[in-house]
Structures are given as structure tokens and as C-alpha cells.
Short mmCIF file of C-alpha atoms in Angstrom, two decimals:
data_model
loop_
_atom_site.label_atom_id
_atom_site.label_comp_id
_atom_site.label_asym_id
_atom_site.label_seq_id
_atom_site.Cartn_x
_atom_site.Cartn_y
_atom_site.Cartn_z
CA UNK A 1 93.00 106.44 107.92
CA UNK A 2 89.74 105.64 106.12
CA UNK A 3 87.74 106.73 102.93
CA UNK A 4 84.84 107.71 102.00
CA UNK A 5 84.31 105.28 99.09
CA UNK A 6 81.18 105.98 96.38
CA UNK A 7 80.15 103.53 93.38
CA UNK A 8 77.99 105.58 91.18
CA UNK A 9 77.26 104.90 87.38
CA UNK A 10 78.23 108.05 85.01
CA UNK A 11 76.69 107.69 81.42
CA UNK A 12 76.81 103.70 81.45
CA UNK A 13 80.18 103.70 83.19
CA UNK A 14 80.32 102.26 86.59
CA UNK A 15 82.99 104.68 88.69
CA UNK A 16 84.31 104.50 92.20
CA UNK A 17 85.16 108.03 94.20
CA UNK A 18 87.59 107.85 96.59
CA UNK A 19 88.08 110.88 98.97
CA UNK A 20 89.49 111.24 102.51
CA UNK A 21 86.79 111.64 105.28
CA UNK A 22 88.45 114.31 106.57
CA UNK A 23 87.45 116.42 103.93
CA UNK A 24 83.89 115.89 104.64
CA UNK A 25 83.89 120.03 104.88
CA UNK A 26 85.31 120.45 101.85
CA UNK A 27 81.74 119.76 100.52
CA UNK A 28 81.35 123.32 100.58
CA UNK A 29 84.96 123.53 98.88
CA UNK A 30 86.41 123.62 95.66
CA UNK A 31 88.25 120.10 94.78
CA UNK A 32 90.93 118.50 92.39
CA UNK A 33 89.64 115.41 90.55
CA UNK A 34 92.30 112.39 89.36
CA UNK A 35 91.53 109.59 87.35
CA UNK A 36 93.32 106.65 88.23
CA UNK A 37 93.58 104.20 85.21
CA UNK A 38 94.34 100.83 85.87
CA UNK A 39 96.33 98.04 83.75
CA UNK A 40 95.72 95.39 81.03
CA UNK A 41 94.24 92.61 83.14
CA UNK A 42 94.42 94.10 86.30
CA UNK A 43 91.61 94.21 88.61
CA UNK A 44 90.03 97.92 89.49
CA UNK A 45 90.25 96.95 93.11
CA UNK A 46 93.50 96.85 93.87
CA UNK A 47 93.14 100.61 92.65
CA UNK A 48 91.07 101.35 94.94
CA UNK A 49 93.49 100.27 96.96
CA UNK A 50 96.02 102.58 95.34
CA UNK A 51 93.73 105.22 95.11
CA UNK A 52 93.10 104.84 99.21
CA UNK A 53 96.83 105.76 99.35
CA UNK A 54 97.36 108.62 97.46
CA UNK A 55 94.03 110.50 99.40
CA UNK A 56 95.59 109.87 102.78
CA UNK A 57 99.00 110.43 101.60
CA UNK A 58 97.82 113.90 100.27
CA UNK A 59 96.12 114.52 103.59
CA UNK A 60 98.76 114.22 105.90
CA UNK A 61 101.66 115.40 103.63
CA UNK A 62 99.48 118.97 102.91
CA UNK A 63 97.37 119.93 106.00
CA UNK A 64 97.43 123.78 104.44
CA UNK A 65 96.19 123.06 101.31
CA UNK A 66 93.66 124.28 99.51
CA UNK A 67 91.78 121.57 97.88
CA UNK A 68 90.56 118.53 97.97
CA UNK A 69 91.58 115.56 96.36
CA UNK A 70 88.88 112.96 94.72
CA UNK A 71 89.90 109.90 92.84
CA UNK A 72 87.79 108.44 90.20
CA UNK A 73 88.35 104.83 89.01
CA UNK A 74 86.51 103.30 86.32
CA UNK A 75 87.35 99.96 84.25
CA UNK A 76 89.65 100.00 81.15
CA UNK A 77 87.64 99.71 77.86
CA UNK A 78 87.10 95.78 77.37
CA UNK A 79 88.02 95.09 80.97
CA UNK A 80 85.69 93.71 84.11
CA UNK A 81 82.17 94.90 83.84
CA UNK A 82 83.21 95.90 80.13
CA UNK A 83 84.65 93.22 79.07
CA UNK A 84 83.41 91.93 75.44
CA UNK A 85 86.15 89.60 74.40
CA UNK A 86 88.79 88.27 76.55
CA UNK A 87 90.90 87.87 73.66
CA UNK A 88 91.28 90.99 72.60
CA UNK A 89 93.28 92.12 75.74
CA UNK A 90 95.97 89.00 74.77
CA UNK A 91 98.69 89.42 73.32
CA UNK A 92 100.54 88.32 70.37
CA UNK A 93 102.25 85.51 72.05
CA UNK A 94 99.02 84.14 74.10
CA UNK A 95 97.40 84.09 70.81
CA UNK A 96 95.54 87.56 69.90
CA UNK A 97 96.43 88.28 66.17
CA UNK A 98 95.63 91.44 66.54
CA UNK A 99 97.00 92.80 69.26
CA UNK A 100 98.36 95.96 68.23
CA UNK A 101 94.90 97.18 67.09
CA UNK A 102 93.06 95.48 69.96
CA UNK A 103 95.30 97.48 72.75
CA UNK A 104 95.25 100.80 70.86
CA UNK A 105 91.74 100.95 70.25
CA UNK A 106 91.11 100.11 74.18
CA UNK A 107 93.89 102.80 75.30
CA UNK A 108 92.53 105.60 73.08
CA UNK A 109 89.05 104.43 74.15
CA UNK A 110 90.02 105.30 77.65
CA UNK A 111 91.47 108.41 77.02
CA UNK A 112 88.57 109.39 75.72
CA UNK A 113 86.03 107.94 78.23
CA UNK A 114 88.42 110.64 80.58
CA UNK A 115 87.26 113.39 78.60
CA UNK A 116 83.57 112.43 78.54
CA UNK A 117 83.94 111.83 82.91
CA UNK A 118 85.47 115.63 82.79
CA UNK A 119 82.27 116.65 80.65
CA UNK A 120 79.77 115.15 82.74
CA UNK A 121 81.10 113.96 86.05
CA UNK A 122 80.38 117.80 87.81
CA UNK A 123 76.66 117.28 87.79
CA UNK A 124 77.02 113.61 89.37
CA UNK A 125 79.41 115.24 92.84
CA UNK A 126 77.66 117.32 95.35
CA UNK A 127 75.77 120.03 93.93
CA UNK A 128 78.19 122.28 96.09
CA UNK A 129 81.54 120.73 95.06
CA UNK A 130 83.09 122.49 92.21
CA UNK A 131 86.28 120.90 90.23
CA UNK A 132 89.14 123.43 90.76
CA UNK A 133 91.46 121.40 88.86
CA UNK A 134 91.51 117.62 86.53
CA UNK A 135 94.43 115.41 86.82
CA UNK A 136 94.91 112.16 85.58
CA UNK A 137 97.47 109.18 86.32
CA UNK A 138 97.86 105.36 85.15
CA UNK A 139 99.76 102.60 85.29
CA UNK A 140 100.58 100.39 82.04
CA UNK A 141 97.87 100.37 79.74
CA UNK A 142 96.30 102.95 81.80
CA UNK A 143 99.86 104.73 81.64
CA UNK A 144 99.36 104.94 77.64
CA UNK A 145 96.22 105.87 78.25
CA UNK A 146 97.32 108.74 80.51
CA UNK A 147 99.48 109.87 77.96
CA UNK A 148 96.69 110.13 75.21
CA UNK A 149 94.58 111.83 77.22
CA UNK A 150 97.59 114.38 78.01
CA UNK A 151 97.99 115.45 74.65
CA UNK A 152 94.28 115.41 73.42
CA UNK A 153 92.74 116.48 76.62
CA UNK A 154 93.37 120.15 77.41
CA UNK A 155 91.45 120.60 80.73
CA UNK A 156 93.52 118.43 82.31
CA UNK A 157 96.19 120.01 84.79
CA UNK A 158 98.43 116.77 85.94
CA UNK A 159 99.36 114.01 84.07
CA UNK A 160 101.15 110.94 85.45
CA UNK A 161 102.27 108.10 83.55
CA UNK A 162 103.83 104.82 85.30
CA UNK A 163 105.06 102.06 83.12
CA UNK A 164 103.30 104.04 80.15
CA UNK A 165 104.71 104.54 76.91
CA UNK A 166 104.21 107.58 74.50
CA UNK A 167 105.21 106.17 71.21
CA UNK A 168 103.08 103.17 70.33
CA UNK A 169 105.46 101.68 67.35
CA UNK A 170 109.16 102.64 69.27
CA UNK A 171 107.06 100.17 71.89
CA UNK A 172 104.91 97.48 69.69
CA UNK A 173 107.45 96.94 66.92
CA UNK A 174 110.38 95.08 69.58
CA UNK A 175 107.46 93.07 71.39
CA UNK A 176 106.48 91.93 67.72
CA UNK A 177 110.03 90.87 66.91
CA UNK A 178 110.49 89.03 70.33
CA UNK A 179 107.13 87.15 69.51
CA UNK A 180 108.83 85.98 66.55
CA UNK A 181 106.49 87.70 64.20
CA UNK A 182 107.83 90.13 60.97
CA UNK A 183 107.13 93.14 61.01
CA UNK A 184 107.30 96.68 59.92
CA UNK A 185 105.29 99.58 60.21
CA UNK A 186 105.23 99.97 56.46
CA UNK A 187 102.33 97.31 55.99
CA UNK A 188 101.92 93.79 57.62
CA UNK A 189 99.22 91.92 59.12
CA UNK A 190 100.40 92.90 62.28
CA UNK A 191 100.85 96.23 62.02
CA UNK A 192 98.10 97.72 59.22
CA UNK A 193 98.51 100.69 56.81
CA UNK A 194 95.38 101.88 59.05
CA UNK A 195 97.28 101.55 63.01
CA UNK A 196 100.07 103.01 61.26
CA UNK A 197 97.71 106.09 60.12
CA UNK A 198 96.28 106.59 63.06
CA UNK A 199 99.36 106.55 65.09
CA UNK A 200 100.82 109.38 62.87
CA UNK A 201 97.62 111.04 63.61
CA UNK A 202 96.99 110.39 67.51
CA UNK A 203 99.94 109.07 68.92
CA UNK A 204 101.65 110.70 71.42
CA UNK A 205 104.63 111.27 70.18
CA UNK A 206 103.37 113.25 67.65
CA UNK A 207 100.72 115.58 69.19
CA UNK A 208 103.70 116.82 71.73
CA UNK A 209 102.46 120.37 70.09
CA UNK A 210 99.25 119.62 71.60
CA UNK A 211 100.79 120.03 75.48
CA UNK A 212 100.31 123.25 76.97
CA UNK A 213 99.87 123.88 80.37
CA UNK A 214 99.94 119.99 81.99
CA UNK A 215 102.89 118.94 84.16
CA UNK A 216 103.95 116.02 83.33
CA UNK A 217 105.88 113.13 84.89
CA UNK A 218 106.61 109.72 83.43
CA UNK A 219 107.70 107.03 85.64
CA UNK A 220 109.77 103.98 84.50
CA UNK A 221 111.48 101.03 85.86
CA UNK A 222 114.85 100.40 84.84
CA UNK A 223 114.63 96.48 84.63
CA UNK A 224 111.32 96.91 82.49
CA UNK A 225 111.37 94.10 79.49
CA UNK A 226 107.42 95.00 79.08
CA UNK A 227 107.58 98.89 78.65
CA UNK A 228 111.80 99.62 78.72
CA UNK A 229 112.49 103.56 79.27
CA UNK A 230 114.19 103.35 75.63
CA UNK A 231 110.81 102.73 74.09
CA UNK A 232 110.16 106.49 75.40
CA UNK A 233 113.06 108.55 74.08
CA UNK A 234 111.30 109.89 71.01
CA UNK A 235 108.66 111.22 72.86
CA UNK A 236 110.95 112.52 75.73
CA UNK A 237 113.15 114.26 73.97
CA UNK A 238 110.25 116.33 71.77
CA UNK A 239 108.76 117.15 75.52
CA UNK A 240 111.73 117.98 77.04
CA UNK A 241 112.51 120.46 74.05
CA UNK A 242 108.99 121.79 73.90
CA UNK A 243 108.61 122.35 77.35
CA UNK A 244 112.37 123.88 77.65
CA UNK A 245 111.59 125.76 74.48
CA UNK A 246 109.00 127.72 76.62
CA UNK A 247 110.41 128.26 79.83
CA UNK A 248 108.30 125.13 81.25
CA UNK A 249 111.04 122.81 82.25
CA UNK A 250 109.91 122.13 85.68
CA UNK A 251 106.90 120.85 84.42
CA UNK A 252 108.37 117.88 82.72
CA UNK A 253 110.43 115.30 84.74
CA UNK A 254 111.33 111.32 83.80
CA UNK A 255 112.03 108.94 86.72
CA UNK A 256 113.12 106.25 86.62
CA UNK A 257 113.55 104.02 89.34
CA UNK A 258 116.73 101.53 88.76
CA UNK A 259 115.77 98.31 90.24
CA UNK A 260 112.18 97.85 89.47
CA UNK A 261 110.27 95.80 86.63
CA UNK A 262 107.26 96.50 85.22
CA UNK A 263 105.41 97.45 87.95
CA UNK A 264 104.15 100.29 90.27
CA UNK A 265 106.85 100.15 93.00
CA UNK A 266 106.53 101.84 95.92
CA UNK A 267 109.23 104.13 94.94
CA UNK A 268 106.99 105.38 91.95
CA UNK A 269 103.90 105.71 94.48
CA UNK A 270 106.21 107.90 96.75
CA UNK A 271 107.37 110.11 93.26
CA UNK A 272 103.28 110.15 92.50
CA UNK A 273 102.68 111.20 95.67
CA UNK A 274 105.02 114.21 95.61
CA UNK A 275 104.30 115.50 91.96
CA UNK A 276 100.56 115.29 92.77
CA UNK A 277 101.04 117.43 95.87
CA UNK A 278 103.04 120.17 94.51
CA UNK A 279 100.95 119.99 91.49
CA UNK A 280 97.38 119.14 91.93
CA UNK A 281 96.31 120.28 95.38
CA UNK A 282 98.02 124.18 96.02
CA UNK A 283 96.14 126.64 93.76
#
């Protein structure tokens, strides 16, 4: 089934809208808006790509429902049309010093490139399109990304993070090691006093007070060396008890699917899929 596929620039950031043609009528209609974050490195389109699938997934999966879905892709921070210095999106092993620094200042970046999209996108869409509801979903980088956005972010409805990681030093503090490198996240070169403020600050893992009304799924592979599922307990757990502390348990859900890497298998696009249906189209 095709797209209708739009490049527009939004406040200096090139974006691509991807919506089903068979909600031409929804025009008149009110619509659900995803970001779709992509990865370190990774090309924006083979998002497209991805984001091609999840509009004609939602249209024939939900014939009766109520809104329309439009995904928005834009370019990491420091990636593609962005891009300022290759090195900084290296890592510690292909010779970027500063790694840790480098990828949190380009996640949180993007998190907060989301927000400014949900401030200004509306009065780029059709002047009779309203946004009924914000979701947002990424994979790798753009699944840390996701997760930042989640807890800092609270317009946004859906939240789905795929080989993303919540709690930056459970995940940067191992890859250190295996590069050989000492560290703690005490004080090194490495790791600054400064990261290691910020983190306590920003970080997922400890803004979980900060999640209200999103639902929330994490995806994971269960062969991932990059991103493992353990690097994510932490931050699962404090969900999981927040979100059971207030009767919100179904809003929360880990997956992980067994045989897969790091990478956005087709099993993960299938669980997308399905939370994104139940909980960004239906009112």
C-alpha cells in the first residue's frame, strides 16, 4: 500500500511525514503524531522505510479507528544533514575520547528537538488537522532518546523504546571496561564529575517520578552485547513499581525477544505495531 510522503523544514530541521493515503479524509480529522528516531549511524531512510510499515500496518489492523496516524522523522543531532563532526558519534574503541559526553549530549539533544516539533509542528500540518494525541518511538540511540523524552516530555501519550536503555552509567560503565579503559563514575576522563551530574539530574532512571500518564514499552533483544536487557533493570524495576504503585500496570510492559541482537527484528516491529494500535490510535 503506498504513502503519502512530505519533506518539509520545521525551525531549521528538515522532517519527513509519513501518512497512509487512505487517510486523505482524515484532513478534516483529528490525528496521532509519532516520532520515529533513528540510530547512531543509521541512515533516516531506511526509517522511512520503517515508518511506511507501521502507517499501513495501523491501517489495515484498525479499519474502526478513530485517528489517524502521521509519522515524523527527522535526523539525530550530529547525524546526516546535521552532522558537525563525524567523530563525535564514534566510540571509545574507534577512537572518540569522549564518547560518553558526545552520545549523551546528542540523545538529550533529540529529546529535546521532540519537544520543540510538538511546540511548533501543528502550524506546519494542514490548517484543518488537529493532533489528538503525541507518541514517540526509537531504536538505539533514538531508543535513549525515546526514553528522555518520556520522562521530560509530558504531552507525549506513547512511548516506545527498542534497543534503548534508561540508565546511561548501568549502560556506559561495562562498554568502558570492555574497551579496556578505567573507569568509574566517581571522576575519570571518561566519565566527568559533570556527565555524572547531569545524569543524576536528567537521566532516566531517575526522573521515573516524572512519568504520568505515557504507556510505555521497552523492547530488547536477548543476545544484545550493545544494549543487554540487564543494563535496564534499575530503571525497570522503579517503573514497574511506580506504575503498579498507581494502578497503571498495563501501561508498562518489557519484551524481550530471545534470539535477536541489537537490532529492530521483525518480532519487535510486530510488538510496536500492536502497542501503538491499542495505544495511540482508539481515543
Amino acid at each position: 500500500m503506498d504513502c503519502l510522503i512530505e519533506e518539509q523544514a520545521v525551525g531549521g530541521i528538515p522532517i519527513t511525514i509519513v501518512r497512509s493515503c487512505v487517510d486523505q479524509h482524515l484532513q478534516q480529522s483529528d490525528v496521532a503524531v509519532l516520532f520515529l528516531l533513528h540510530g547512531r549511524k543509521e541512515p533516516i531512510k531506511r526509517y522511512v522505510e520503517h515508518a511506511k510499515t507501521l502507517v499501513n500496518a495501523m491501517t489495515k489492523q484498525d479499519n474502526a479507528r478513530s485517528l489517524g496516524l502521521v509519522v515524523v522523522l527527522f535526523e539525530q543531532r550530529n547525524h546526516g544533514s546535521r552532522l558537525v563532526s563525524a567523530v563525535a558519534n564514534e566510540s571509545w574503541s574507534t577512537g572518540n575520547p569522549t564518547h560518553a559526553t558526545d552520545m549523551w549530549s546528542i540523545q538529550y539533544g533529540t529529546a529535546k528537538d521532540v519537544s520543540f516539533l510538538m511546540d511548533v509542528l501543528p502550524m506546519h500540518l494542514s490548517a484543518t488537522m488537529s493532533v489528538h494525541r503525541w507518541g514517540v518511538a526509537g531504536v538505539s540511540l533514538g531508543g535513549h532518546s525515546t526514553l528522555l523524552a518520556a520522562v521530560h516530555e509530558p504531552r507525549l501519550d506513547v512511548a516506545v523504546s527498542i534497543i534503548g536503555c534508561g540508565d546511561y552509567a548501568s549502560l556506559m560503565v561495562p562498554r568502558a571496561q570492555a574497551s579496556g579503559l578505567s573507569i568509574s563514575t566517581d571522576s575519570c576522563e571518561c566519565f566527568p564529575p559533570s556527565l555524572v551530574q547531569i545524569l543524576t539530574r536528567l537521566d532516566p532512571v531517575n526522573n521515573v517520578h516524572k512519568l504520568d500518564n505515557q504507556k510505555l514499552l521497552i523492547l530488547g533483544g536477548g543476545l544484545d552485547a550493545m544494549v543487554p536487557p540487564s543494563a535496564n533493570k534499575m530503571f525497570i524495576d522503579r517503573v514497574r513499581e511506580r506504575y503498579g504503585a498507581e494502578g497503571k500496570s498495563e501501561w508498562f510492559d518489557e519484551r524481550i525477544d530471545p534470539d535477536a541482537g541489537h537490532t529492530f527484528s521483525p518480532w519487535m516491529m510486530v510488538q510496536t505495531q500492536q502497542w501503538l494500535c491499542k495505544y495511540v490510535l482508539s481515543r
